[in-house]
XYZ file of C-alpha atoms in Angstrom:
623
model
C 111.930 64.835 113.215
C 110.711 63.235 116.467
C 109.483 65.389 119.312
C 111.453 65.309 122.552
C 109.655 63.206 125.203
C 109.331 66.146 127.602
C 107.657 68.324 124.981
C 105.383 65.441 123.992
C 104.276 64.962 127.614
C 103.555 68.674 127.888
C 101.346 68.569 124.812
C 99.451 65.523 126.126
C 99.017 67.170 129.532
C 97.881 70.440 127.953
C 95.398 68.583 125.766
C 94.081 66.721 128.773
C 93.671 69.934 130.736
C 91.847 71.714 127.930
C 89.666 68.689 127.229
C 88.674 68.552 130.879
C 87.869 72.262 130.854
C 85.486 71.912 127.921
C 83.935 68.665 129.063
C 85.613 66.551 126.375
C 87.394 63.270 126.873
C 91.124 63.735 127.228
C 93.202 61.799 124.698
C 95.117 58.811 125.929
C 98.873 58.689 125.464
C 98.443 56.448 122.448
C 95.777 58.692 120.932
C 97.844 61.783 121.621
C 100.827 60.218 119.924
C 98.734 59.969 116.786
C 97.398 63.501 116.928
C 99.826 65.646 118.905
C 102.430 67.637 116.970
C 105.771 65.879 116.485
C 108.296 68.735 116.521
C 105.998 71.235 114.881
C 104.571 69.019 112.140
C 101.284 67.808 113.631
C 98.286 66.498 111.807
C 95.003 68.276 111.722
C 93.274 71.172 110.039
C 91.291 73.239 112.544
C 88.134 74.571 111.020
C 88.374 72.310 107.990
C 84.638 71.792 108.156
C 84.066 75.482 107.494
C 81.945 77.384 109.978
C 80.074 74.367 111.328
C 80.303 74.359 115.145
C 81.750 71.384 116.973
C 78.563 70.353 118.704
C 75.303 72.149 119.335
C 75.035 75.801 120.295
C 73.848 74.868 123.783
C 76.809 72.527 124.224
C 79.205 75.238 123.093
C 77.692 77.722 125.532
C 78.009 75.206 128.378
C 81.628 74.465 127.508
C 82.459 78.174 127.256
C 80.864 78.761 130.666
C 82.965 75.937 132.130
C 86.116 77.483 130.719
C 85.162 80.876 132.086
C 84.726 79.490 135.606
C 88.276 78.117 135.549
C 89.878 81.416 134.572
C 91.394 84.013 136.848
C 90.597 87.683 136.333
C 94.000 88.225 134.712
C 93.479 85.277 132.348
C 90.105 86.644 131.303
C 91.592 90.048 130.528
C 94.383 88.423 128.538
C 91.782 86.835 126.266
C 90.650 90.293 125.111
C 94.004 91.254 123.581
C 95.375 90.486 120.121
C 99.117 91.120 120.065
C 101.953 91.125 117.555
C 105.112 89.146 118.170
C 108.518 89.481 116.533
C 110.264 86.495 115.017
C 109.829 83.491 112.751
C 109.663 80.826 115.455
C 108.172 80.683 118.915
C 111.676 80.591 120.401
C 113.231 83.401 118.301
C 114.829 86.056 120.482
C 114.153 89.559 119.189
C 115.000 92.987 120.581
C 111.511 94.335 119.787
C 109.903 91.685 121.984
C 112.098 92.872 124.847
C 111.318 96.503 124.052
C 107.550 96.020 123.850
C 106.940 93.278 126.374
C 110.052 92.851 128.539
C 110.634 89.267 127.358
C 112.701 87.885 124.503
C 110.726 85.329 122.535
C 107.194 85.057 121.088
C 106.496 82.072 123.347
C 107.436 84.144 126.383
C 105.046 86.899 125.267
C 102.241 84.329 125.191
C 103.229 82.923 128.582
C 103.399 86.389 130.154
C 100.104 87.861 128.955
C 98.011 84.813 127.975
C 96.468 86.825 125.114
C 93.406 85.615 123.268
C 95.109 86.048 119.936
C 98.136 87.041 117.916
C 98.307 88.765 114.542
C 101.001 88.029 111.977
C 102.844 90.620 109.899
C 105.550 90.398 107.280
C 108.914 92.140 107.422
C 107.550 95.452 106.092
C 106.032 96.244 109.490
C 108.842 94.510 111.369
C 107.578 91.302 113.026
C 108.715 89.190 110.036
C 106.430 86.273 110.936
C 105.544 84.947 107.488
C 108.329 83.678 105.236
C 107.331 80.255 103.861
C 104.682 77.614 104.628
C 106.597 75.226 106.869
C 108.040 78.102 108.868
C 104.638 79.719 109.398
C 103.062 76.414 110.416
C 105.949 75.787 112.825
C 105.492 79.265 114.341
C 101.738 78.731 114.730
C 102.258 75.365 116.390
C 104.900 76.754 118.726
C 102.669 79.613 119.822
C 99.741 77.251 120.356
C 101.941 74.989 122.510
C 102.888 78.006 124.604
C 99.210 78.939 124.969
C 97.932 75.522 126.076
C 100.741 74.460 128.390
C 99.920 76.860 131.205
C 97.273 79.047 132.760
C 93.770 78.253 131.553
C 95.242 76.314 128.617
C 93.238 78.146 125.968
C 94.374 77.980 122.321
C 95.049 81.152 120.380
C 93.201 82.896 117.627
C 95.939 83.398 115.041
C 94.959 86.318 112.823
C 96.185 88.084 109.715
C 95.134 90.751 107.202
C 95.186 88.816 103.925
C 92.632 90.659 101.808
C 94.050 89.784 98.396
C 95.386 92.287 95.877
C 98.417 94.494 96.308
C 97.417 96.880 99.120
C 96.675 94.923 102.308
C 98.368 91.532 102.336
C 100.988 89.872 104.510
C 101.902 86.594 102.804
C 103.979 86.738 99.630
C 105.169 83.993 97.299
C 104.813 81.057 97.398
C 101.362 81.981 98.711
C 98.866 82.174 95.851
C 98.430 85.836 94.898
C 94.722 86.577 94.412
C 93.127 89.769 93.060
C 91.776 92.305 95.536
C 88.115 93.058 96.117
C 87.616 95.725 93.449
C 89.238 93.476 90.858
C 86.980 90.605 91.888
C 83.908 92.806 91.576
C 85.070 93.864 88.099
C 84.638 90.242 86.979
C 80.978 90.386 88.100
C 81.354 86.669 88.835
C 80.491 85.811 92.423
C 82.035 82.397 91.805
C 85.391 84.127 91.361
C 84.962 85.915 94.697
C 83.959 82.671 96.407
C 86.900 80.728 95.001
C 89.327 83.526 95.819
C 88.235 83.595 99.475
C 88.230 79.794 99.583
C 91.820 79.609 98.282
C 93.050 82.297 100.672
C 91.359 80.544 103.591
C 92.624 77.099 102.623
C 96.201 78.353 102.550
C 95.843 80.313 105.795
C 94.296 77.354 107.604
C 97.094 75.111 106.357
C 99.699 77.247 108.153
C 97.698 77.561 111.369
C 96.073 80.951 110.787
C 92.441 80.625 111.827
C 91.097 84.186 111.639
C 91.360 86.460 108.596
C 90.437 90.117 109.011
C 88.537 90.143 105.713
C 86.445 90.923 103.722
C 86.272 94.711 103.538
C 82.570 95.623 103.567
C 83.005 99.366 102.977
C 81.257 100.946 99.984
C 83.887 103.161 98.351
C 81.816 106.076 97.034
C 84.615 108.626 97.469
C 87.324 108.542 94.741
C 89.633 110.481 97.075
C 89.469 107.811 99.785
C 93.134 107.222 100.745
C 92.656 104.125 102.889
C 89.940 101.949 101.311
C 89.873 102.366 97.512
C 90.526 99.043 95.752
C 90.115 97.202 99.043
C 86.365 97.754 98.597
C 84.239 95.772 96.164
C 83.089 99.064 94.666
C 80.809 102.074 94.875
C 77.509 100.245 94.402
C 75.859 99.018 97.594
C 74.029 96.108 95.961
C 77.249 94.878 94.363
C 79.050 95.092 97.710
C 76.232 93.203 99.444
C 76.480 90.370 96.945
C 80.265 90.063 96.993
C 80.697 90.517 100.757
C 78.196 87.725 101.371
C 79.955 85.495 98.877
C 83.395 86.165 100.361
C 82.180 85.310 103.863
C 80.946 81.936 102.612
C 84.198 81.337 100.745
C 86.354 82.010 103.799
C 84.229 79.668 105.864
C 84.420 76.886 103.304
C 88.200 77.251 103.237
C 88.411 76.858 107.003
C 89.021 80.275 108.579
C 86.893 82.770 110.445
C 85.840 85.871 108.524
C 85.703 89.500 109.651
C 83.688 92.215 107.921
C 85.263 95.646 108.274
C 85.228 98.613 108.951
C 81.941 99.176 110.799
C 79.803 101.242 110.349
C 81.397 102.043 106.962
C 84.678 103.697 105.950
C 83.933 104.285 102.267
C 83.189 108.007 102.130
C 86.218 109.769 103.564
C 89.318 111.558 102.318
C 91.247 111.053 105.588
C 93.308 107.957 106.403
C 92.380 106.627 109.858
C 95.931 105.276 110.223
C 97.121 108.849 110.593
C 94.028 110.921 111.433
C 90.407 110.725 112.526
C 87.982 110.759 109.570
C 84.426 112.001 109.829
C 81.544 110.372 107.965
C 78.836 112.976 107.393
C 76.156 110.569 106.150
C 72.715 110.904 107.638
C 71.136 107.860 109.262
C 69.067 107.393 106.109
C 72.221 107.451 103.961
C 73.939 104.987 106.278
C 70.969 102.623 106.007
C 70.944 102.961 102.226
C 74.698 102.994 101.455
C 76.932 101.785 104.267
C 75.091 99.337 106.499
C 73.611 96.841 103.978
C 76.902 94.955 103.391
C 77.307 94.480 107.145
C 73.699 93.343 107.491
C 74.305 90.853 104.684
C 77.517 89.601 106.312
C 75.623 89.005 109.562
C 72.894 87.103 107.705
C 75.543 84.853 106.173
C 77.204 84.039 109.484
C 80.214 86.335 109.579
C 82.284 85.485 112.655
C 83.699 88.920 113.467
C 82.976 92.535 112.681
C 85.802 95.041 112.992
C 85.059 98.610 114.019
C 86.433 101.732 112.362
C 88.224 104.675 113.922
C 85.806 107.149 112.351
C 83.479 109.810 113.727
C 79.823 109.408 112.679
C 77.815 112.273 114.229
C 74.475 110.968 112.965
C 75.000 107.841 115.067
C 76.799 109.362 118.033
C 76.651 113.157 118.525
C 79.433 112.931 121.125
C 81.831 112.571 118.169
C 83.947 109.799 119.672
C 85.393 107.268 117.204
C 83.052 104.393 116.407
C 85.438 101.980 118.149
C 84.875 103.847 121.426
C 81.158 104.527 120.901
C 78.618 102.581 122.944
C 75.715 103.813 120.770
C 77.468 102.487 117.642
C 79.037 99.257 118.897
C 76.414 98.081 121.368
C 73.398 100.138 120.377
C 73.578 99.734 116.611
C 75.713 96.666 115.913
C 74.887 94.444 118.871
C 71.291 95.388 119.633
C 69.751 96.826 116.462
C 71.537 94.633 113.889
C 71.482 91.633 116.219
C 75.126 90.634 115.789
C 76.226 88.184 118.485
C 79.678 87.276 117.179
C 83.035 88.815 117.999
C 83.485 92.566 117.700
C 87.130 93.476 117.100
C 88.646 96.927 117.198
C 90.698 98.144 114.301
C 94.318 98.462 115.408
C 94.430 100.605 118.540
C 97.870 101.923 117.576
C 96.405 103.802 114.585
C 96.231 107.586 114.591
C 92.429 107.545 114.600
C 92.534 105.857 118.010
C 95.642 107.319 119.630
C 94.986 111.014 118.927
C 92.520 111.459 121.792
C 92.731 108.102 123.549
C 96.094 107.300 125.194
C 97.208 103.701 125.899
C 95.564 103.587 129.331
C 92.241 104.889 128.005
C 91.635 103.393 124.554
C 91.263 99.722 125.578
C 88.941 100.564 128.458
C 86.746 102.782 126.312
C 86.591 100.154 123.551
C 85.590 97.490 126.062
C 82.955 99.769 127.575
C 81.613 100.451 124.081
C 81.082 96.733 123.531
C 84.208 95.497 121.714
C 85.471 91.984 122.472
C 88.912 91.927 120.842
C 91.394 94.718 121.543
C 93.755 94.594 118.582
C 97.334 95.915 118.806
C 96.875 97.997 121.919
C 100.037 100.105 122.310
C 102.067 99.815 125.534
C 100.561 96.463 126.430
C 101.600 96.561 130.093
C 99.798 99.887 130.440
C 96.763 98.710 128.465
C 96.483 95.446 130.377
C 96.862 97.230 133.705
C 94.235 99.815 132.754
C 91.634 97.148 131.951
C 92.496 95.236 135.137
C 92.121 98.395 137.233
C 88.857 99.273 135.486
C 87.358 95.883 136.349
C 88.608 95.915 139.927
C 87.202 99.416 140.471
C 83.845 98.595 138.900
C 84.378 101.005 136.014
C 83.950 97.928 133.834
C 81.678 95.343 135.415
C 82.698 91.703 135.642
C 79.505 90.880 133.750
C 80.668 93.074 130.875
C 84.107 91.438 130.903
C 82.628 87.930 131.064
C 80.329 88.644 128.112
C 83.309 89.365 125.868
C 85.435 86.484 127.151
C 82.506 84.101 126.734
C 82.175 85.158 123.086
C 85.895 84.579 122.566
C 85.610 81.104 124.104
C 82.527 80.218 122.073
C 84.268 81.370 118.921
C 87.294 79.193 119.629
C 85.072 76.218 120.321
C 83.162 76.743 117.068
C 86.421 76.958 115.171
C 87.416 73.583 116.689
C 90.592 74.867 118.304
C 90.067 72.580 121.300
C 91.766 70.390 122.304
C 94.604 70.340 119.714
C 94.936 73.476 117.587
C 97.868 72.249 115.525
C 98.524 71.911 111.806
C 100.760 69.749 109.655
C 103.895 71.345 108.225
C 103.830 68.796 105.429
C 100.254 69.717 104.482
C 101.143 73.416 104.678
C 103.928 72.988 102.124
C 101.646 70.949 99.871
C 98.681 73.348 100.062
C 100.179 76.831 99.894
C 100.725 77.922 96.305
C 99.508 74.628 94.886
C 99.290 74.204 91.119
C 95.493 74.152 91.247
C 95.296 77.321 93.326
C 97.638 79.187 91.000
C 95.785 78.106 87.887
C 92.458 79.273 89.309
C 94.027 82.572 90.403
C 95.292 83.196 86.861
C 91.809 82.701 85.443
C 90.236 85.072 87.943
C 92.917 87.730 87.476
C 92.593 87.737 83.698
C 88.828 88.251 83.919
C 89.282 91.321 86.133
C 91.231 93.460 83.607
C 88.949 96.303 82.492
C 89.314 98.205 79.218
C 87.926 101.739 79.587
C 89.185 103.436 76.431
C 90.426 102.138 73.075
C 90.585 104.767 70.326
C 91.478 104.026 66.692
C 92.171 100.376 67.366
C 95.086 101.026 69.702
C 94.499 97.577 71.186
C 95.135 94.730 70.884
C 98.776 95.009 69.944
C 99.880 93.190 66.821
C 101.998 90.100 67.177
C 104.582 91.327 64.655
C 108.048 92.306 65.803
C 108.160 95.559 67.719
C 110.062 97.473 70.355
C 108.169 98.278 73.532
C 109.043 100.894 76.157
C 107.631 99.906 79.553
C 107.682 102.986 81.759
C 105.936 104.795 84.594
C 105.476 103.848 88.233
C 106.843 100.858 90.117
C 110.156 99.077 89.716
C 108.794 95.571 90.389
C 105.557 95.896 88.353
C 107.472 97.376 85.409
C 109.933 94.492 85.521
C 107.118 91.945 85.740
C 105.273 93.500 82.792
C 108.433 93.835 80.697
C 109.251 90.199 81.376
C 105.755 89.110 80.344
C 105.865 91.183 77.144
C 109.430 90.238 76.296
C 108.621 86.533 76.503
C 106.612 86.893 73.290
C 108.335 86.229 70.001
C 109.583 89.374 68.307
C 108.936 91.699 71.252
C 111.937 93.612 72.582
C 111.412 95.659 75.734
C 113.137 98.552 77.478
C 112.229 99.444 81.054
C 112.393 102.982 82.444
C 111.056 103.650 85.940
C 109.922 107.255 86.432
C 108.735 107.194 90.057
C 105.663 108.505 91.829
C 106.178 112.139 90.788
C 108.540 112.287 87.787
C 110.667 115.403 87.422
C 110.887 117.429 84.213
C 114.220 115.803 83.441
C 112.751 112.324 83.906
C 109.771 113.190 81.713
C 112.144 114.405 78.987
C 114.206 111.217 79.250
C 111.108 108.993 78.964
C 109.755 111.043 76.048
C 112.982 110.718 74.095
C 112.986 106.985 74.755
C 109.404 106.701 73.503
C 110.388 108.260 70.170
C 112.706 105.323 69.510
C 110.161 102.607 70.333
C 107.130 101.357 68.435
C 104.873 101.173 71.497
C 104.967 102.684 74.981
C 103.093 101.095 77.864
C 102.787 103.290 80.966
C 101.890 102.136 84.472
C 100.036 104.829 86.437
C 99.461 104.874 90.186
C 98.296 108.272 91.392
C 97.596 106.915 94.874
C 101.326 106.344 95.357
C 101.965 110.059 94.820
C 100.109 111.111 97.984
C 98.874 114.692 98.139
C 100.466 115.476 94.772
C 97.668 113.322 93.356
C 99.429 112.011 90.276
C 99.719 115.371 88.495
C 103.325 114.703 87.488
C 102.443 111.242 86.193
C 99.745 112.899 84.062
C 102.337 115.315 82.627
C 104.528 112.353 81.743
C 101.651 110.688 79.896
C 100.736 113.887 78.039
C 104.352 114.263 76.887
C 104.468 110.654 75.720
C 101.240 111.010 73.729
C 102.626 114.146 72.049
C 105.320 112.016 70.364
C 102.656 110.582 68.063
C 103.733 107.062 68.967
C 101.249 104.470 70.234
C 100.790 104.960 73.986
C 98.799 102.667 76.282
C 98.217 103.411 79.960
C 97.301 100.947 82.688
C 96.014 102.190 86.031
C 97.542 99.599 88.340
C 95.767 100.574 91.539
C 92.772 102.909 91.457
C 90.864 103.058 88.160
C 90.216 106.779 88.730
C 93.643 107.843 87.388
C 92.268 108.396 83.879
C 90.539 111.545 85.148
C 93.863 113.373 84.741
C 94.425 112.257 81.135
C 90.963 111.524 79.696
C 92.098 111.719 76.067
C 94.631 108.907 76.290
C 94.224 106.542 73.275
C 93.980 103.377 75.381
C 93.466 102.853 79.110
C 93.016 99.713 81.145
C 92.431 99.181 84.863
C 94.115 96.256 86.616
C 93.250 97.259 90.247
C 96.509 95.608 91.323
C 100.219 95.575 90.513
C 101.117 92.042 91.569
C 103.118 89.868 89.189
C 99.995 87.846 88.239
C 98.168 91.080 87.398
C 101.019 92.233 85.161
C 101.090 88.861 83.421
C 97.326 89.086 82.859
C 97.717 92.643 81.557
C 100.273 91.481 78.963
C 97.925 88.753 77.760
C 95.108 91.292 77.338
C 97.402 93.782 75.580
C 98.241 91.189 72.938
C 94.715 89.863 72.568
C 95.584 86.432 73.931
C 92.636 86.900 76.247
C 89.849 89.430 75.846
C 89.171 92.139 78.441
C 86.122 91.056 80.445
C 86.028 93.507 83.353
C 83.284 96.013 84.097
C 83.840 99.056 86.305
C 82.668 98.401 89.880
C 82.767 102.167 90.519
C 81.722 105.344 88.793
C 84.663 107.468 87.644
C 83.763 111.175 87.950
C 85.262 113.968 85.902
C 88.151 115.718 87.582
C 86.802 119.221 86.854
C 83.166 118.317 87.534
C 82.900 115.594 90.188
C 79.104 115.417 89.902
C 79.350 114.289 86.275
C 80.575 110.813 85.322
C 83.520 110.362 83.007
C 82.834 106.615 82.916
C 79.710 105.137 84.515
C 79.456 102.155 86.821
C 79.452 99.012 84.683
C 81.455 100.464 81.781
C 83.852 98.083 80.077
C 84.952 97.645 76.468
C 85.777 94.394 74.694
C 87.534 93.184 71.572
């Protein structure tokens, strides 16, 4: 489809304006016609050269300074904010945009606030930005056009949380589904972690997403952690150091900026910072030994961004303010002591850990004063924007402090080669996302992550002879995916019975009676889904199934710790994920078509004696 002449002229003019601002040569009309986006399907792959800057560091600093001089105070403040927008195109009218921002379309949100960045979400949160590759690329291009056609003409950072696995992800099929961090660490193959990050980044870059809030650098030493868990590479600091460093390099090679999170370390808590304010009681010595090394390693390997955590760390700041709002933690520790000079992003400011004591007119100002550069998802944006503007005008936040953050944002955008044309090709997006090569590599990685913890009396692998298999336990979609994978084998007939997160006595009885009429029962366990109940009812279900005397196999499809509640189960595997690829890999391991290779990246403690290990770090059986 050809672009309308008016839109084409706007793009050329915007490119010329941005090029002039950064000291580059503006494209001629003929050059722009070759590079500017025709109706949302432009050529180009920003950041395709990985993390290599476009020009020398001194040149980038000079260009950023030139941009800064052209910006009004309001435009500078806009660059601090990362906002969400509702809709699948830049021109989609949506009631939530009107409710949040007083305008109808995503493009109008960009034109009103001139934010430094946007963050995409899928329909589960509501914005519904990410459906399929061409649509996402078209949305990204439309937002970038809105950003560069007015004001200071600065392209956007387009961000997302695409960590891999089945906990924090935004893009579904046809996007390649990669294992999460704990699954990757279970392979013990850093090449798998590198390739996983590279594939994720390649697909994000293809659709115009240039900043991924990943990898998680937290060391998950607390089995009761409700917010990190499998998002971490594990409970061993050295393992996390190795895999965080590798992931950072993989994201860069694939063409997106990386972000290590959640500083200074969110791994030892039993409170979810989305709903409350956790406290980390580690001493400074423990922080240096356990929590900080992965962040130090990420900095050494050129991580672009570090995201702060809404956690209280008294050993670092006795005032007990959340790390995001703490000048001793953000500036004192991260900026000055660790020497990090990249972007510092807040975790979402609409989370409970931030909003409990810091209302919308306070949180962004306090985060900026602490040393943060990106204010992510600040609630009540008009209020937040006005509060920062008033703080600068009153001297509560100095212009030097504001300029330092905006300069870092500009330098980052220049390094990521977003100037002068930050557009992507819709055709390339469709060709890249979910490509045959990406999917094949993902299958290999996923299969290597499956970890066999227990296998008594030769319960596994299952024989290939004809049998009836009951697939039961948690999760309608995972059960269906596993049943489909098992049922595709010759002679295997499956029955599916979903029992929920906390099965009732009646449901347990129903599943037990069904097990008596099947040769094999495979149970999917996910205690984390049960919340405070902790999976006790799922454990009762498994105990009842084992009592039938039939062969019972359990797979922990999120946290590997679930076996603590039923330690005598004949066979137990950990998949760390319940995506369709993970269930397909599980079926292949169950039938011995591929051997279990995984090794525990965490220690699993006993339920009745948490100081004693049930299964040690590194445990993993084979056949």
